[in-house]
CSV table of C-alpha atoms and ligand atoms in Angstrom, one decimal:
chain,number,residue,atom,x,y,z
A,1,UNK,CA,-52.8,-46.0,-89.1
A,2,UNK,CA,-50.0,-46.8,-86.7
A,3,UNK,CA,-47.5,-44.3,-88.0
A,4,UNK,CA,-47.6,-41.0,-86.2
A,5,UNK,CA,-46.4,-38.3,-88.6
A,6,UNK,CA,-45.0,-34.8,-88.1
A,7,UNK,CA,-48.2,-32.8,-88.0
A,8,UNK,CA,-46.7,-30.0,-90.1
A,9,UNK,CA,-45.2,-29.3,-93.5
A,10,UNK,CA,-41.8,-27.5,-93.8
A,11,UNK,CA,-42.1,-24.1,-95.3
A,12,UNK,CA,-38.7,-22.6,-94.4
A,13,UNK,CA,-35.5,-24.4,-93.9
A,14,UNK,CA,-32.1,-23.8,-92.4
A,15,UNK,CA,-29.1,-25.7,-93.9
A,16,UNK,CA,-27.0,-27.9,-91.6
A,17,UNK,CA,-23.2,-27.6,-91.9
A,18,UNK,CA,-21.5,-31.0,-92.0
A,19,UNK,CA,-18.1,-31.7,-90.5
A,20,UNK,CA,-15.7,-34.6,-90.8
A,21,UNK,CA,-14.5,-36.7,-88.0
A,22,UNK,CA,-11.0,-35.1,-88.4
A,23,UNK,CA,-12.5,-31.6,-88.2
A,24,UNK,CA,-14.5,-32.5,-85.1
A,25,UNK,CA,-11.5,-33.8,-83.4
A,26,UNK,CA,-9.8,-30.5,-83.8
A,27,UNK,CA,-12.9,-28.5,-82.9
A,28,UNK,CA,-13.4,-30.5,-79.7
A,29,UNK,CA,-9.8,-30.1,-78.7
A,30,UNK,CA,-10.1,-26.3,-79.3
A,31,UNK,CA,-13.2,-26.3,-77.1
A,32,UNK,CA,-11.2,-28.1,-74.3
A,33,UNK,CA,-13.6,-31.0,-74.4
A,34,UNK,CA,-16.6,-28.8,-73.4
A,35,UNK,CA,-19.4,-28.8,-76.0
A,36,UNK,CA,-20.7,-25.5,-74.5
A,37,UNK,CA,-17.7,-23.9,-76.2
A,38,UNK,CA,-18.4,-25.3,-79.6
A,39,UNK,CA,-19.9,-22.9,-82.2
A,40,UNK,CA,-23.4,-24.0,-83.2
A,41,UNK,CA,-22.4,-23.9,-86.8
A,42,UNK,CA,-20.1,-26.8,-86.1
A,43,UNK,CA,-22.9,-28.9,-84.7
A,44,UNK,CA,-24.9,-31.2,-87.0
A,45,UNK,CA,-27.8,-32.0,-84.6
A,46,UNK,CA,-28.1,-29.8,-81.5
A,47,UNK,CA,-29.8,-31.4,-78.6
A,48,UNK,CA,-28.3,-29.2,-76.0
A,49,UNK,CA,-31.7,-27.8,-75.0
A,50,UNK,CA,-35.3,-27.6,-75.9
A,51,UNK,CA,-35.4,-24.0,-74.6
A,52,UNK,CA,-35.7,-21.2,-77.1
A,53,UNK,CA,-34.8,-23.5,-79.9
A,54,UNK,CA,-38.3,-24.3,-81.2
A,55,UNK,CA,-39.5,-23.7,-84.8
A,56,UNK,CA,-42.2,-21.1,-85.0
A,57,UNK,CA,-45.2,-21.6,-87.2
A,58,UNK,CA,-46.2,-19.5,-90.2
A,59,UNK,CA,-49.1,-18.2,-88.0
A,60,UNK,CA,-46.6,-17.1,-85.4
A,61,UNK,CA,-44.4,-15.3,-88.0
A,62,UNK,CA,-47.6,-13.8,-89.4
A,63,UNK,CA,-48.6,-12.5,-85.9
A,64,UNK,CA,-45.2,-10.9,-85.5
A,65,UNK,CA,-46.1,-8.4,-88.3
A,66,UNK,CA,-49.1,-7.3,-86.3
A,67,UNK,CA,-47.1,-6.5,-83.1
A,68,UNK,CA,-48.0,-3.2,-81.4
A,69,UNK,CA,-44.8,-1.7,-80.1
A,70,UNK,CA,-46.4,1.0,-77.9
A,71,UNK,CA,-44.6,1.5,-74.6
A,72,UNK,CA,-47.7,1.4,-72.5
A,73,UNK,CA,-51.0,-0.4,-73.0
A,74,UNK,CA,-50.0,-2.3,-76.1
A,75,UNK,CA,-52.7,-4.2,-78.0
A,76,UNK,CA,-50.2,-7.1,-78.3
A,77,UNK,CA,-50.0,-7.3,-74.5
A,78,UNK,CA,-53.8,-7.4,-74.2
A,79,UNK,CA,-53.9,-10.3,-76.7
A,80,UNK,CA,-51.1,-12.1,-74.8
A,81,UNK,CA,-52.7,-11.5,-71.4
A,82,UNK,CA,-56.1,-12.8,-72.5
A,83,UNK,CA,-54.5,-16.0,-73.9
A,84,UNK,CA,-52.5,-16.6,-70.7
A,85,UNK,CA,-55.7,-15.9,-68.6
A,86,UNK,CA,-57.7,-18.3,-70.7
A,87,UNK,CA,-55.3,-21.2,-70.1
A,88,UNK,CA,-53.8,-20.4,-66.7
A,89,UNK,CA,-56.7,-18.6,-65.2
A,90,UNK,CA,-54.7,-16.1,-63.0
A,91,UNK,CA,-55.8,-12.6,-62.5
A,92,UNK,CA,-52.5,-10.9,-62.9
A,93,UNK,CA,-50.2,-11.6,-65.9
A,94,UNK,CA,-46.8,-10.1,-65.8
A,95,UNK,CA,-44.6,-10.6,-68.9
A,96,UNK,CA,-40.8,-11.2,-68.5
A,97,UNK,CA,-38.0,-11.9,-70.9
A,98,UNK,CA,-37.6,-15.5,-69.7
A,99,UNK,CA,-38.4,-17.9,-66.9
A,100,UNK,CA,-35.5,-17.0,-64.6
A,101,UNK,CA,-36.6,-13.3,-64.7
A,102,UNK,CA,-40.0,-14.4,-63.3
A,103,UNK,CA,-38.2,-16.5,-60.6
A,104,UNK,CA,-35.9,-13.6,-59.7
A,105,UNK,CA,-38.8,-11.2,-59.1
A,106,UNK,CA,-40.9,-13.8,-57.2
A,107,UNK,CA,-38.1,-14.9,-55.0
A,108,UNK,CA,-36.9,-11.4,-54.3
A,109,UNK,CA,-40.4,-10.8,-52.8
A,110,UNK,CA,-41.1,-14.0,-50.9
A,111,UNK,CA,-37.5,-15.4,-50.3
A,112,UNK,CA,-35.0,-14.4,-47.6
A,113,UNK,CA,-32.8,-15.9,-44.9
A,114,UNK,CA,-34.5,-18.4,-42.7
A,115,UNK,CA,-37.2,-19.3,-45.3
A,116,UNK,CA,-37.7,-22.6,-47.0
A,117,UNK,CA,-39.3,-23.2,-50.4
A,118,UNK,CA,-40.3,-26.8,-51.1
A,119,UNK,CA,-40.7,-28.2,-54.7
A,120,UNK,CA,-40.6,-31.6,-56.3
A,121,UNK,CA,-37.2,-30.6,-57.8
A,122,UNK,CA,-36.1,-27.0,-58.2
A,123,UNK,CA,-34.6,-26.4,-61.7
A,124,UNK,CA,-31.0,-24.9,-61.4
A,125,UNK,CA,-32.1,-21.3,-62.0
A,126,UNK,CA,-35.0,-21.6,-59.6
A,127,UNK,CA,-32.7,-23.0,-56.9
A,128,UNK,CA,-30.1,-20.3,-57.6
A,129,UNK,CA,-32.8,-17.6,-57.3
A,130,UNK,CA,-34.1,-19.1,-54.0
A,131,UNK,CA,-30.6,-19.5,-52.6
A,132,UNK,CA,-29.5,-16.0,-53.7
A,133,UNK,CA,-32.0,-14.5,-51.3
A,134,UNK,CA,-30.6,-16.7,-48.4
A,135,UNK,CA,-33.6,-19.1,-48.4
A,136,UNK,CA,-33.4,-22.8,-48.7
A,137,UNK,CA,-34.6,-24.7,-51.8
A,138,UNK,CA,-35.9,-28.0,-50.6
A,139,UNK,CA,-36.4,-30.9,-53.1
A,140,UNK,CA,-39.1,-33.4,-52.0
A,141,UNK,CA,-39.7,-35.6,-55.1
A,142,UNK,CA,-41.1,-39.1,-54.4
A,143,UNK,CA,-38.6,-41.9,-53.9
A,144,UNK,CA,-39.7,-43.6,-57.2
A,145,UNK,CA,-38.6,-40.4,-59.0
A,146,UNK,CA,-35.0,-40.9,-57.9
A,147,UNK,CA,-34.8,-44.5,-59.3
A,148,UNK,CA,-33.9,-44.5,-63.0
A,149,UNK,CA,-35.5,-47.9,-63.6
A,150,UNK,CA,-38.8,-47.3,-61.8
A,151,UNK,CA,-41.7,-47.2,-64.2
A,152,UNK,CA,-44.0,-45.1,-62.0
A,153,UNK,CA,-46.3,-43.1,-64.4
A,154,UNK,CA,-45.8,-39.8,-62.5
A,155,UNK,CA,-42.2,-39.8,-61.3
A,156,UNK,CA,-42.4,-36.0,-60.9
A,157,UNK,CA,-44.9,-36.2,-58.0
A,158,UNK,CA,-43.9,-34.5,-54.7
A,159,UNK,CA,-43.9,-36.6,-51.5
A,160,UNK,CA,-47.0,-35.2,-49.8
A,161,UNK,CA,-46.1,-36.8,-46.4
A,162,UNK,CA,-42.7,-35.1,-46.5
A,163,UNK,CA,-44.3,-31.8,-47.6
A,164,UNK,CA,-46.8,-32.0,-44.7
A,165,UNK,CA,-44.0,-32.7,-42.2
A,166,UNK,CA,-42.2,-29.5,-43.3
A,167,UNK,CA,-45.5,-27.5,-43.0
A,168,UNK,CA,-46.2,-28.9,-39.5
A,169,UNK,CA,-42.7,-28.1,-38.3
A,170,UNK,CA,-42.3,-24.7,-39.9
A,171,UNK,CA,-45.1,-23.4,-42.0
A,172,UNK,CA,-44.4,-19.8,-40.9
A,173,UNK,CA,-41.0,-20.1,-42.6
A,174,UNK,CA,-42.6,-21.4,-45.9
A,175,UNK,CA,-43.6,-18.4,-48.0
A,176,UNK,CA,-44.7,-20.4,-51.0
A,177,UNK,CA,-44.8,-24.1,-52.1
A,178,UNK,CA,-43.9,-25.1,-55.7
A,179,UNK,CA,-44.3,-27.9,-58.2
A,180,UNK,CA,-42.2,-28.1,-61.4
A,181,UNK,CA,-44.2,-29.6,-64.3
A,182,UNK,CA,-42.8,-31.5,-65.9
A,183,UNK,CA,-39.9,-32.2,-63.5
A,184,UNK,CA,-36.9,-31.3,-65.7
A,185,UNK,CA,-34.2,-32.1,-63.1
A,186,UNK,CA,-35.8,-35.5,-62.4
A,187,UNK,CA,-35.8,-36.5,-66.1
A,188,UNK,CA,-38.7,-34.5,-67.6
A,189,UNK,CA,-41.1,-36.6,-65.6
A,190,UNK,CA,-44.8,-35.6,-65.2
A,191,UNK,CA,-46.8,-34.7,-62.1
A,192,UNK,CA,-50.3,-36.2,-61.8
A,193,UNK,CA,-53.5,-34.1,-61.5
A,194,UNK,CA,-54.1,-36.0,-58.2
A,195,UNK,CA,-50.8,-34.7,-56.9
A,196,UNK,CA,-51.3,-31.2,-58.1
A,197,UNK,CA,-54.8,-31.1,-56.5
A,198,UNK,CA,-53.5,-32.5,-53.2
A,199,UNK,CA,-50.5,-30.2,-53.1
A,200,UNK,CA,-52.8,-27.2,-53.5
A,201,UNK,CA,-55.2,-28.5,-50.8
A,202,UNK,CA,-52.4,-29.2,-48.4
A,203,UNK,CA,-50.6,-25.8,-48.9
A,204,UNK,CA,-54.0,-24.0,-48.6
A,205,UNK,CA,-54.6,-25.8,-45.2
A,206,UNK,CA,-51.4,-24.2,-43.9
A,207,UNK,CA,-52.1,-20.8,-45.6
A,208,UNK,CA,-49.1,-21.2,-48.0
A,209,UNK,CA,-49.6,-19.9,-51.6
A,210,UNK,CA,-49.0,-22.5,-54.3
A,211,UNK,CA,-46.9,-21.7,-57.4
A,212,UNK,CA,-46.4,-23.9,-60.4
A,213,UNK,CA,-43.2,-23.7,-62.5
A,214,UNK,CA,-45.1,-24.4,-65.7
A,215,UNK,CA,-42.4,-24.4,-68.4
A,216,UNK,CA,-43.6,-27.7,-69.9
A,217,UNK,CA,-47.2,-27.6,-68.8
A,218,UNK,CA,-48.6,-28.8,-72.1
A,219,UNK,CA,-46.4,-31.9,-72.1
A,220,UNK,CA,-47.5,-32.5,-68.5
A,221,UNK,CA,-51.1,-32.2,-69.6
A,222,UNK,CA,-50.6,-34.8,-72.3
A,223,UNK,CA,-49.1,-37.3,-69.8
A,224,UNK,CA,-52.2,-36.8,-67.6
A,225,UNK,CA,-54.5,-37.4,-70.6
A,226,UNK,CA,-52.6,-40.6,-71.4
A,227,UNK,CA,-51.9,-42.0,-68.0
A,228,UNK,CA,-54.4,-40.7,-65.4
A,229,UNK,CA,-57.9,-42.2,-64.9
A,230,UNK,CA,-60.7,-39.8,-65.9
A,231,UNK,CA,-58.8,-37.6,-68.4
A,232,UNK,CA,-58.7,-39.4,-71.7
A,233,UNK,CA,-61.7,-37.6,-73.1
A,234,UNK,CA,-60.6,-34.1,-71.9
A,235,UNK,CA,-58.6,-31.8,-74.2
A,236,UNK,CA,-55.1,-30.7,-73.2
A,237,UNK,CA,-56.4,-27.2,-72.7
A,238,UNK,CA,-59.1,-28.4,-70.3
A,239,UNK,CA,-56.5,-30.4,-68.4
A,240,UNK,CA,-54.2,-27.4,-68.2
A,241,UNK,CA,-57.0,-25.2,-67.0
A,242,UNK,CA,-57.7,-27.7,-64.2
A,243,UNK,CA,-54.1,-28.0,-63.2
A,244,UNK,CA,-53.7,-24.3,-62.7
A,245,UNK,CA,-57.1,-24.0,-61.0
A,246,UNK,CA,-55.5,-25.5,-57.9
A,247,UNK,CA,-52.7,-23.0,-57.8
A,248,UNK,CA,-52.3,-19.4,-56.7
A,249,UNK,CA,-49.7,-18.5,-59.3
A,250,UNK,CA,-47.2,-19.6,-61.9
A,251,UNK,CA,-43.7,-18.9,-63.3
A,252,UNK,CA,-43.3,-19.7,-66.9
A,253,UNK,CA,-40.5,-19.9,-69.5
A,254,UNK,CA,-42.3,-19.5,-72.8
A,255,UNK,CA,-39.0,-20.7,-74.5
A,256,UNK,CA,-40.4,-24.2,-73.9
A,257,UNK,CA,-44.1,-24.9,-74.2
A,258,UNK,CA,-44.8,-21.4,-75.5
A,259,UNK,CA,-43.0,-22.0,-78.8
A,260,UNK,CA,-41.1,-18.8,-78.3
A,261,UNK,CA,-37.4,-18.1,-79.0
A,262,UNK,CA,-37.6,-15.8,-76.0
A,263,UNK,CA,-40.3,-14.9,-73.4
A,264,UNK,CA,-41.8,-15.7,-70.0
A,265,UNK,CA,-44.3,-14.6,-67.5
A,266,UNK,CA,-45.2,-14.5,-63.8
A,267,UNK,CA,-48.8,-14.8,-63.0
A,268,UNK,CA,-50.8,-14.8,-59.7
A,269,UNK,CA,-54.1,-14.0,-58.1
A,270,UNK,CA,-53.0,-11.9,-55.1
A,271,UNK,CA,-53.3,-8.2,-55.7
A,272,UNK,CA,-50.6,-7.0,-53.3
A,273,UNK,CA,-48.1,-9.6,-54.5
A,274,UNK,CA,-48.8,-8.5,-58.1
A,275,UNK,CA,-48.2,-4.8,-57.1
A,276,UNK,CA,-44.8,-5.7,-55.6
A,277,UNK,CA,-43.9,-7.8,-58.6
A,278,UNK,CA,-44.8,-5.1,-61.1
A,279,UNK,CA,-42.7,-2.6,-59.1
A,280,UNK,CA,-39.6,-4.9,-59.4
A,281,UNK,CA,-40.4,-5.6,-63.0
A,282,UNK,CA,-40.1,-1.9,-63.9
A,283,UNK,CA,-36.6,-1.8,-62.3
A,284,UNK,CA,-35.1,-4.5,-64.6
A,285,UNK,CA,-37.5,-5.8,-67.2
A,286,UNK,CA,-39.6,-2.9,-68.3
A,287,UNK,CA,-43.1,-1.5,-68.1
A,288,UNK,CA,-45.8,-4.0,-67.1
A,289,UNK,CA,-47.3,-4.2,-70.5
A,290,UNK,CA,-44.2,-5.5,-72.2
A,291,UNK,CA,-41.8,-6.7,-69.5
A,292,UNK,CA,-38.6,-7.1,-71.5
A,293,UNK,CA,-40.3,-8.3,-74.6
A,294,UNK,CA,-41.2,-6.6,-77.9
A,295,UNK,CA,-44.9,-6.4,-78.8
A,296,UNK,CA,-44.2,-8.7,-81.7
A,297,UNK,CA,-42.8,-11.4,-79.3
A,298,UNK,CA,-46.1,-11.1,-77.3
A,299,UNK,CA,-48.1,-11.7,-80.4
A,300,UNK,CA,-46.0,-14.8,-81.4
A,301,UNK,CA,-46.3,-16.2,-77.9
A,302,UNK,CA,-50.1,-15.8,-77.7
A,303,UNK,CA,-50.3,-17.9,-80.9
A,304,UNK,CA,-47.7,-20.4,-79.6
A,305,UNK,CA,-49.6,-21.0,-76.4
A,306,UNK,CA,-52.6,-22.1,-78.4
A,307,UNK,CA,-50.6,-24.3,-80.8
A,308,UNK,CA,-48.7,-26.1,-78.0
A,309,UNK,CA,-52.0,-27.5,-76.7
A,310,UNK,CA,-52.9,-29.1,-80.1
A,311,UNK,CA,-53.4,-32.8,-79.6
A,312,UNK,CA,-51.8,-33.8,-82.9
A,313,UNK,CA,-48.7,-31.8,-82.0
A,314,UNK,CA,-48.5,-33.3,-78.4
A,315,UNK,CA,-49.0,-36.8,-79.7
A,316,UNK,CA,-46.2,-36.4,-82.2
A,317,UNK,CA,-44.0,-34.6,-79.6
A,318,UNK,CA,-44.2,-37.5,-77.2
A,319,UNK,CA,-43.9,-40.1,-79.9
A,320,UNK,CA,-40.6,-38.6,-81.0
A,321,UNK,CA,-39.1,-38.7,-77.5
A,322,UNK,CA,-40.4,-42.2,-76.9
A,323,UNK,CA,-39.2,-43.4,-80.4
A,324,UNK,CA,-35.6,-42.3,-79.7
A,325,UNK,CA,-35.8,-43.8,-76.2
A,326,UNK,CA,-36.9,-47.1,-77.5
A,327,UNK,CA,-34.3,-47.3,-80.3
A,328,UNK,CA,-31.6,-46.6,-77.7
A,329,UNK,CA,-33.0,-49.2,-75.3
A,330,UNK,CA,-33.2,-51.8,-78.1
A,331,UNK,CA,-29.5,-51.2,-78.7
A,332,UNK,CA,-28.8,-52.0,-75.0
A,333,UNK,CA,-28.3,-48.4,-73.8
A,334,UNK,CA,-29.6,-47.6,-70.3
A,335,UNK,CA,-31.8,-44.5,-70.0
A,336,UNK,CA,-33.9,-43.0,-67.3
A,337,UNK,CA,-37.3,-44.8,-67.5
A,338,UNK,CA,-39.9,-44.1,-68.6
A,339,UNK,CA,-38.8,-41.4,-71.1
A,340,UNK,CA,-39.9,-37.9,-70.2
A,341,UNK,CA,-41.7,-35.3,-72.3
A,342,UNK,CA,-38.9,-33.2,-73.8
A,343,UNK,CA,-35.7,-35.3,-73.6
A,344,UNK,CA,-34.0,-38.7,-73.3
A,345,UNK,CA,-31.6,-39.0,-70.3
A,346,UNK,CA,-28.8,-41.5,-70.9
A,347,UNK,CA,-27.1,-43.2,-67.9
A,348,UNK,CA,-23.4,-42.6,-68.7
A,349,UNK,CA,-22.2,-44.5,-65.6
A,350,UNK,CA,-23.7,-47.7,-67.0
A,351,UNK,CA,-22.6,-46.8,-70.5
A,352,UNK,CA,-18.9,-46.4,-69.5
A,353,UNK,CA,-18.5,-48.6,-66.4
A,354,UNK,CA,-14.7,-48.4,-66.8
A,355,UNK,CA,-14.7,-44.6,-66.2
A,356,UNK,CA,-15.0,-43.6,-62.5
A,357,UNK,CA,-17.2,-40.7,-61.6
A,358,UNK,CA,-14.1,-38.6,-60.7
A,359,UNK,CA,-13.2,-38.8,-64.4
A,360,UNK,CA,-16.6,-37.5,-65.6
A,361,UNK,CA,-18.2,-40.3,-67.6
A,362,UNK,CA,-21.1,-38.1,-68.7
A,363,UNK,CA,-18.7,-35.5,-70.0
A,364,UNK,CA,-16.9,-38.2,-71.8
A,365,UNK,CA,-20.2,-39.2,-73.3
A,366,UNK,CA,-21.0,-35.7,-74.6
A,367,UNK,CA,-17.5,-35.5,-76.2
A,368,UNK,CA,-17.7,-38.9,-77.8
A,369,UNK,CA,-21.2,-38.1,-79.1
A,370,UNK,CA,-19.9,-34.9,-80.7
A,371,UNK,CA,-16.9,-36.7,-82.2
A,372,UNK,CA,-18.9,-39.7,-83.5
A,373,UNK,CA,-21.7,-37.7,-85.2
A,374,UNK,CA,-21.5,-34.0,-84.5
A,375,UNK,CA,-24.4,-34.3,-82.1
A,376,UNK,CA,-24.5,-32.0,-79.0
A,377,UNK,CA,-26.1,-33.1,-75.7
A,378,UNK,CA,-25.7,-31.8,-72.2
A,379,UNK,CA,-23.9,-33.3,-69.3
A,380,UNK,CA,-25.9,-33.6,-66.1
A,381,UNK,CA,-23.4,-35.3,-63.9
A,382,UNK,CA,-20.3,-34.4,-62.0
A,383,UNK,CA,-19.2,-31.6,-64.2
A,384,UNK,CA,-22.5,-29.9,-63.5
A,385,UNK,CA,-23.3,-31.0,-60.0
A,386,UNK,CA,-20.0,-32.3,-58.6
A,387,UNK,CA,-17.7,-30.1,-56.5
A,388,UNK,CA,-14.0,-29.6,-56.2
A,389,UNK,CA,-13.1,-29.3,-52.5
A,390,UNK,CA,-9.4,-28.4,-52.0
A,391,UNK,CA,-8.4,-30.1,-55.2
A,392,UNK,CA,-10.5,-33.2,-54.5
A,393,UNK,CA,-13.4,-34.1,-56.8
A,394,UNK,CA,-16.7,-34.9,-55.0
A,395,UNK,CA,-18.8,-36.5,-57.7
A,396,UNK,CA,-22.6,-36.1,-58.2
A,397,UNK,CA,-25.0,-38.9,-57.4
A,398,UNK,CA,-25.8,-39.5,-61.1
A,399,UNK,CA,-23.9,-39.3,-64.4
A,400,UNK,CA,-26.6,-38.4,-66.9
A,401,UNK,CA,-26.6,-37.0,-70.4
A,402,UNK,CA,-29.7,-35.2,-71.6
A,403,UNK,CA,-30.7,-35.2,-75.3
A,404,UNK,CA,-33.3,-32.5,-75.4
A,405,UNK,CA,-35.4,-32.3,-78.5
A,406,UNK,CA,-36.2,-28.8,-79.8
A,407,UNK,CA,-39.9,-28.6,-80.8
A,408,UNK,CA,-40.9,-29.1,-84.4
A,409,UNK,CA,-37.2,-28.8,-85.6
A,410,UNK,CA,-35.9,-32.3,-86.4
A,411,UNK,CA,-37.5,-35.0,-88.5
A,412,UNK,CA,-37.6,-38.7,-88.0
A,413,UNK,CA,-34.5,-39.2,-90.1
A,414,UNK,CA,-32.6,-36.9,-87.8
A,415,UNK,CA,-33.7,-39.0,-84.9
A,416,UNK,CA,-32.7,-42.2,-86.7
A,417,UNK,CA,-29.3,-40.7,-87.2
A,418,UNK,CA,-28.9,-39.8,-83.5
A,419,UNK,CA,-29.9,-43.4,-82.6
A,420,UNK,CA,-27.4,-44.8,-85.2
A,421,UNK,CA,-24.5,-42.7,-83.8
A,422,UNK,CA,-25.2,-43.7,-80.2
A,423,UNK,CA,-25.6,-47.4,-81.2
A,424,UNK,CA,-22.2,-47.2,-82.9
A,425,UNK,CA,-20.7,-45.5,-79.8
A,426,UNK,CA,-22.1,-48.3,-77.6
A,427,UNK,CA,-20.3,-50.9,-79.7
A,428,UNK,CA,-17.0,-49.1,-79.1
A,429,UNK,CA,-17.7,-48.1,-75.5
A,430,UNK,CA,-14.8,-50.0,-73.9
A,431,UNK,CA,-12.3,-47.8,-75.8
A,432,UNK,CA,-13.4,-44.6,-74.1
A,433,UNK,CA,-11.2,-43.0,-71.5
A,434,UNK,CA,-11.8,-40.5,-68.7
A,435,UNK,CA,-11.3,-36.8,-68.4
A,436,UNK,CA,-10.0,-34.4,-65.8
A,437,UNK,CA,-10.8,-30.8,-65.2
A,438,UNK,CA,-7.9,-28.4,-65.9
A,439,UNK,CA,-9.8,-25.1,-65.4
A,440,UNK,CA,-13.0,-24.2,-63.6
A,441,UNK,CA,-15.1,-21.3,-62.3
A,442,UNK,CA,-16.3,-21.2,-58.7
A,443,UNK,CA,-20.0,-21.3,-59.8
A,444,UNK,CA,-21.9,-23.2,-62.5
A,445,UNK,CA,-18.5,-24.5,-63.7
A,446,UNK,CA,-20.0,-26.8,-66.4
A,447,UNK,CA,-20.6,-23.9,-68.7
A,448,UNK,CA,-16.9,-22.9,-69.0
A,449,UNK,CA,-14.8,-25.7,-67.5
A,450,UNK,CA,-11.9,-27.0,-69.6
A,451,UNK,CA,-11.0,-30.7,-69.7
A,452,UNK,CA,-8.1,-32.9,-70.8
A,453,UNK,CA,-7.5,-36.6,-70.9
A,454,UNK,CA,-7.3,-38.1,-67.4
A,455,UNK,CA,-3.7,-39.2,-66.7
A,456,UNK,CA,-2.2,-36.5,-69.0
A,457,UNK,CA,-0.3,-33.4,-67.9
B,1,F0G,N1,-37.7,-23.9,-64.9
B,1,F0G,C1,-37.5,-25.0,-65.6
B,1,F0G,C2,-38.1,-26.3,-65.2
B,1,F0G,C3,-36.6,-25.0,-66.7
B,1,F0G,O1,-36.3,-26.1,-67.3
B,1,F0G,C4,-36.0,-23.8,-67.0
B,1,F0G,C5,-35.0,-23.7,-68.1
B,1,F0G,C6,-36.3,-22.6,-66.3
B,1,F0G,C7,-37.2,-22.8,-65.2
B,1,F0G,C8,-35.7,-21.3,-66.6
B,1,F0G,O2,-36.2,-20.7,-67.7
B,1,F0G,O3,-34.2,-20.6,-69.3
B,1,F0G,O4,-36.3,-19.2,-69.6
B,1,F0G,O5,-34.8,-18.7,-67.8
B,1,F0G,N2,-34.5,-24.7,-68.7
B,1,F0G,C9,-33.6,-24.7,-69.8
B,1,F0G,C10,-33.1,-26.1,-70.1
B,1,F0G,C11,-32.5,-23.8,-69.8
B,1,F0G,O6,-32.3,-26.3,-70.9
B,1,F0G,O7,-33.7,-27.1,-69.5
B,1,F0G,P1,-35.3,-19.8,-68.7
């Protein structure tokens, strides 16, 4: 059979609240043209993020009832620890409430002024946690990874020559090296096993520990299975085990490939680093056998980590993203190619050529998308990465919109609806007009900024 079906039946449902175009016009104006300020109940299809938005399975809900809420030495922690060890292979498993808490702890120990941490691309929270310590967050993704039309199968790979140059020049200032799999900032693009292996080898040669930001590790494993020579007969779990065998540690947000609504961990082999991490953990997250999570969360996550490596699930997951991507491409919409593991990234600059970057074409896209169909996406353009210097807007390099698909939440009809709405928007694209910022915060302005029509006021 050619048709790839959702590998689950639906046991519990959540109604969607529908809105009319007129209502959405009002809601959007009230939100000052920033979808972050729209109540989720007013959204028909929410593609803002794939983080913490997954549907848990009946087995996960069942495991929740078995949670051991003991403060110290909880049985649920032991179950969680042994599942993480089985897949990731690290000696020390430190639970946290989400990915950035792991990053905060790790960077507080290894970061600091004068240090440099290389990565393919740091995700925003990783970069922020590196920079908060005074260290430099260096992005070294391969050139192909920066070109939206390039069809390289592993556009998340790091440029090993550039990495080696950094190590030759200043390895003493490099406390750890990182890879983000998949590379979210670069479009959800995978990193090859060959690249993971070589990165590990290179860093080891210079005595630099290697950490993997593993939020979407199962999706990355699936890409390796599909695209890399020698892996088609391996299971996703075997591939994941090999990926992490080349590393000294990992940060993880279990809100992605852990099927959790909350959760994360920091894992490593080094005893003294683990001691330091646990000491910091106790300050903010909690005792090392729960780390900011309830025992029941740890139970659900241990089950989720096994389910995320299921081949039928991963096949369906990638088919969904690719299906939406191809429907949009067939309608003429330009996207980042090839589609990544968790999201489709639309090129808003080419969608609205009439809107200059100073007038936020990607922000216009997320507003039009909400108006047209009640769909929420996220702007990854000048609202997020541009800067305002003395009243002058310095735009970002790219104007992208990410449509991230929550795991196991929407059906094929929902995806068809998204494609239909965007196709309709594309037909009317010449009518869209730009926006200007009327209020903004000094940091991470995209979350709270307020906009108005460009040329008004
Ligand atoms: N690393 C990557 C690659 C991520 O995508 C995220 C979160 C984090 C770290 C931080 O994890 O949210 O659990 O603290 N990404 C979400 C997103 C927010 O929408 O892409 P967290």
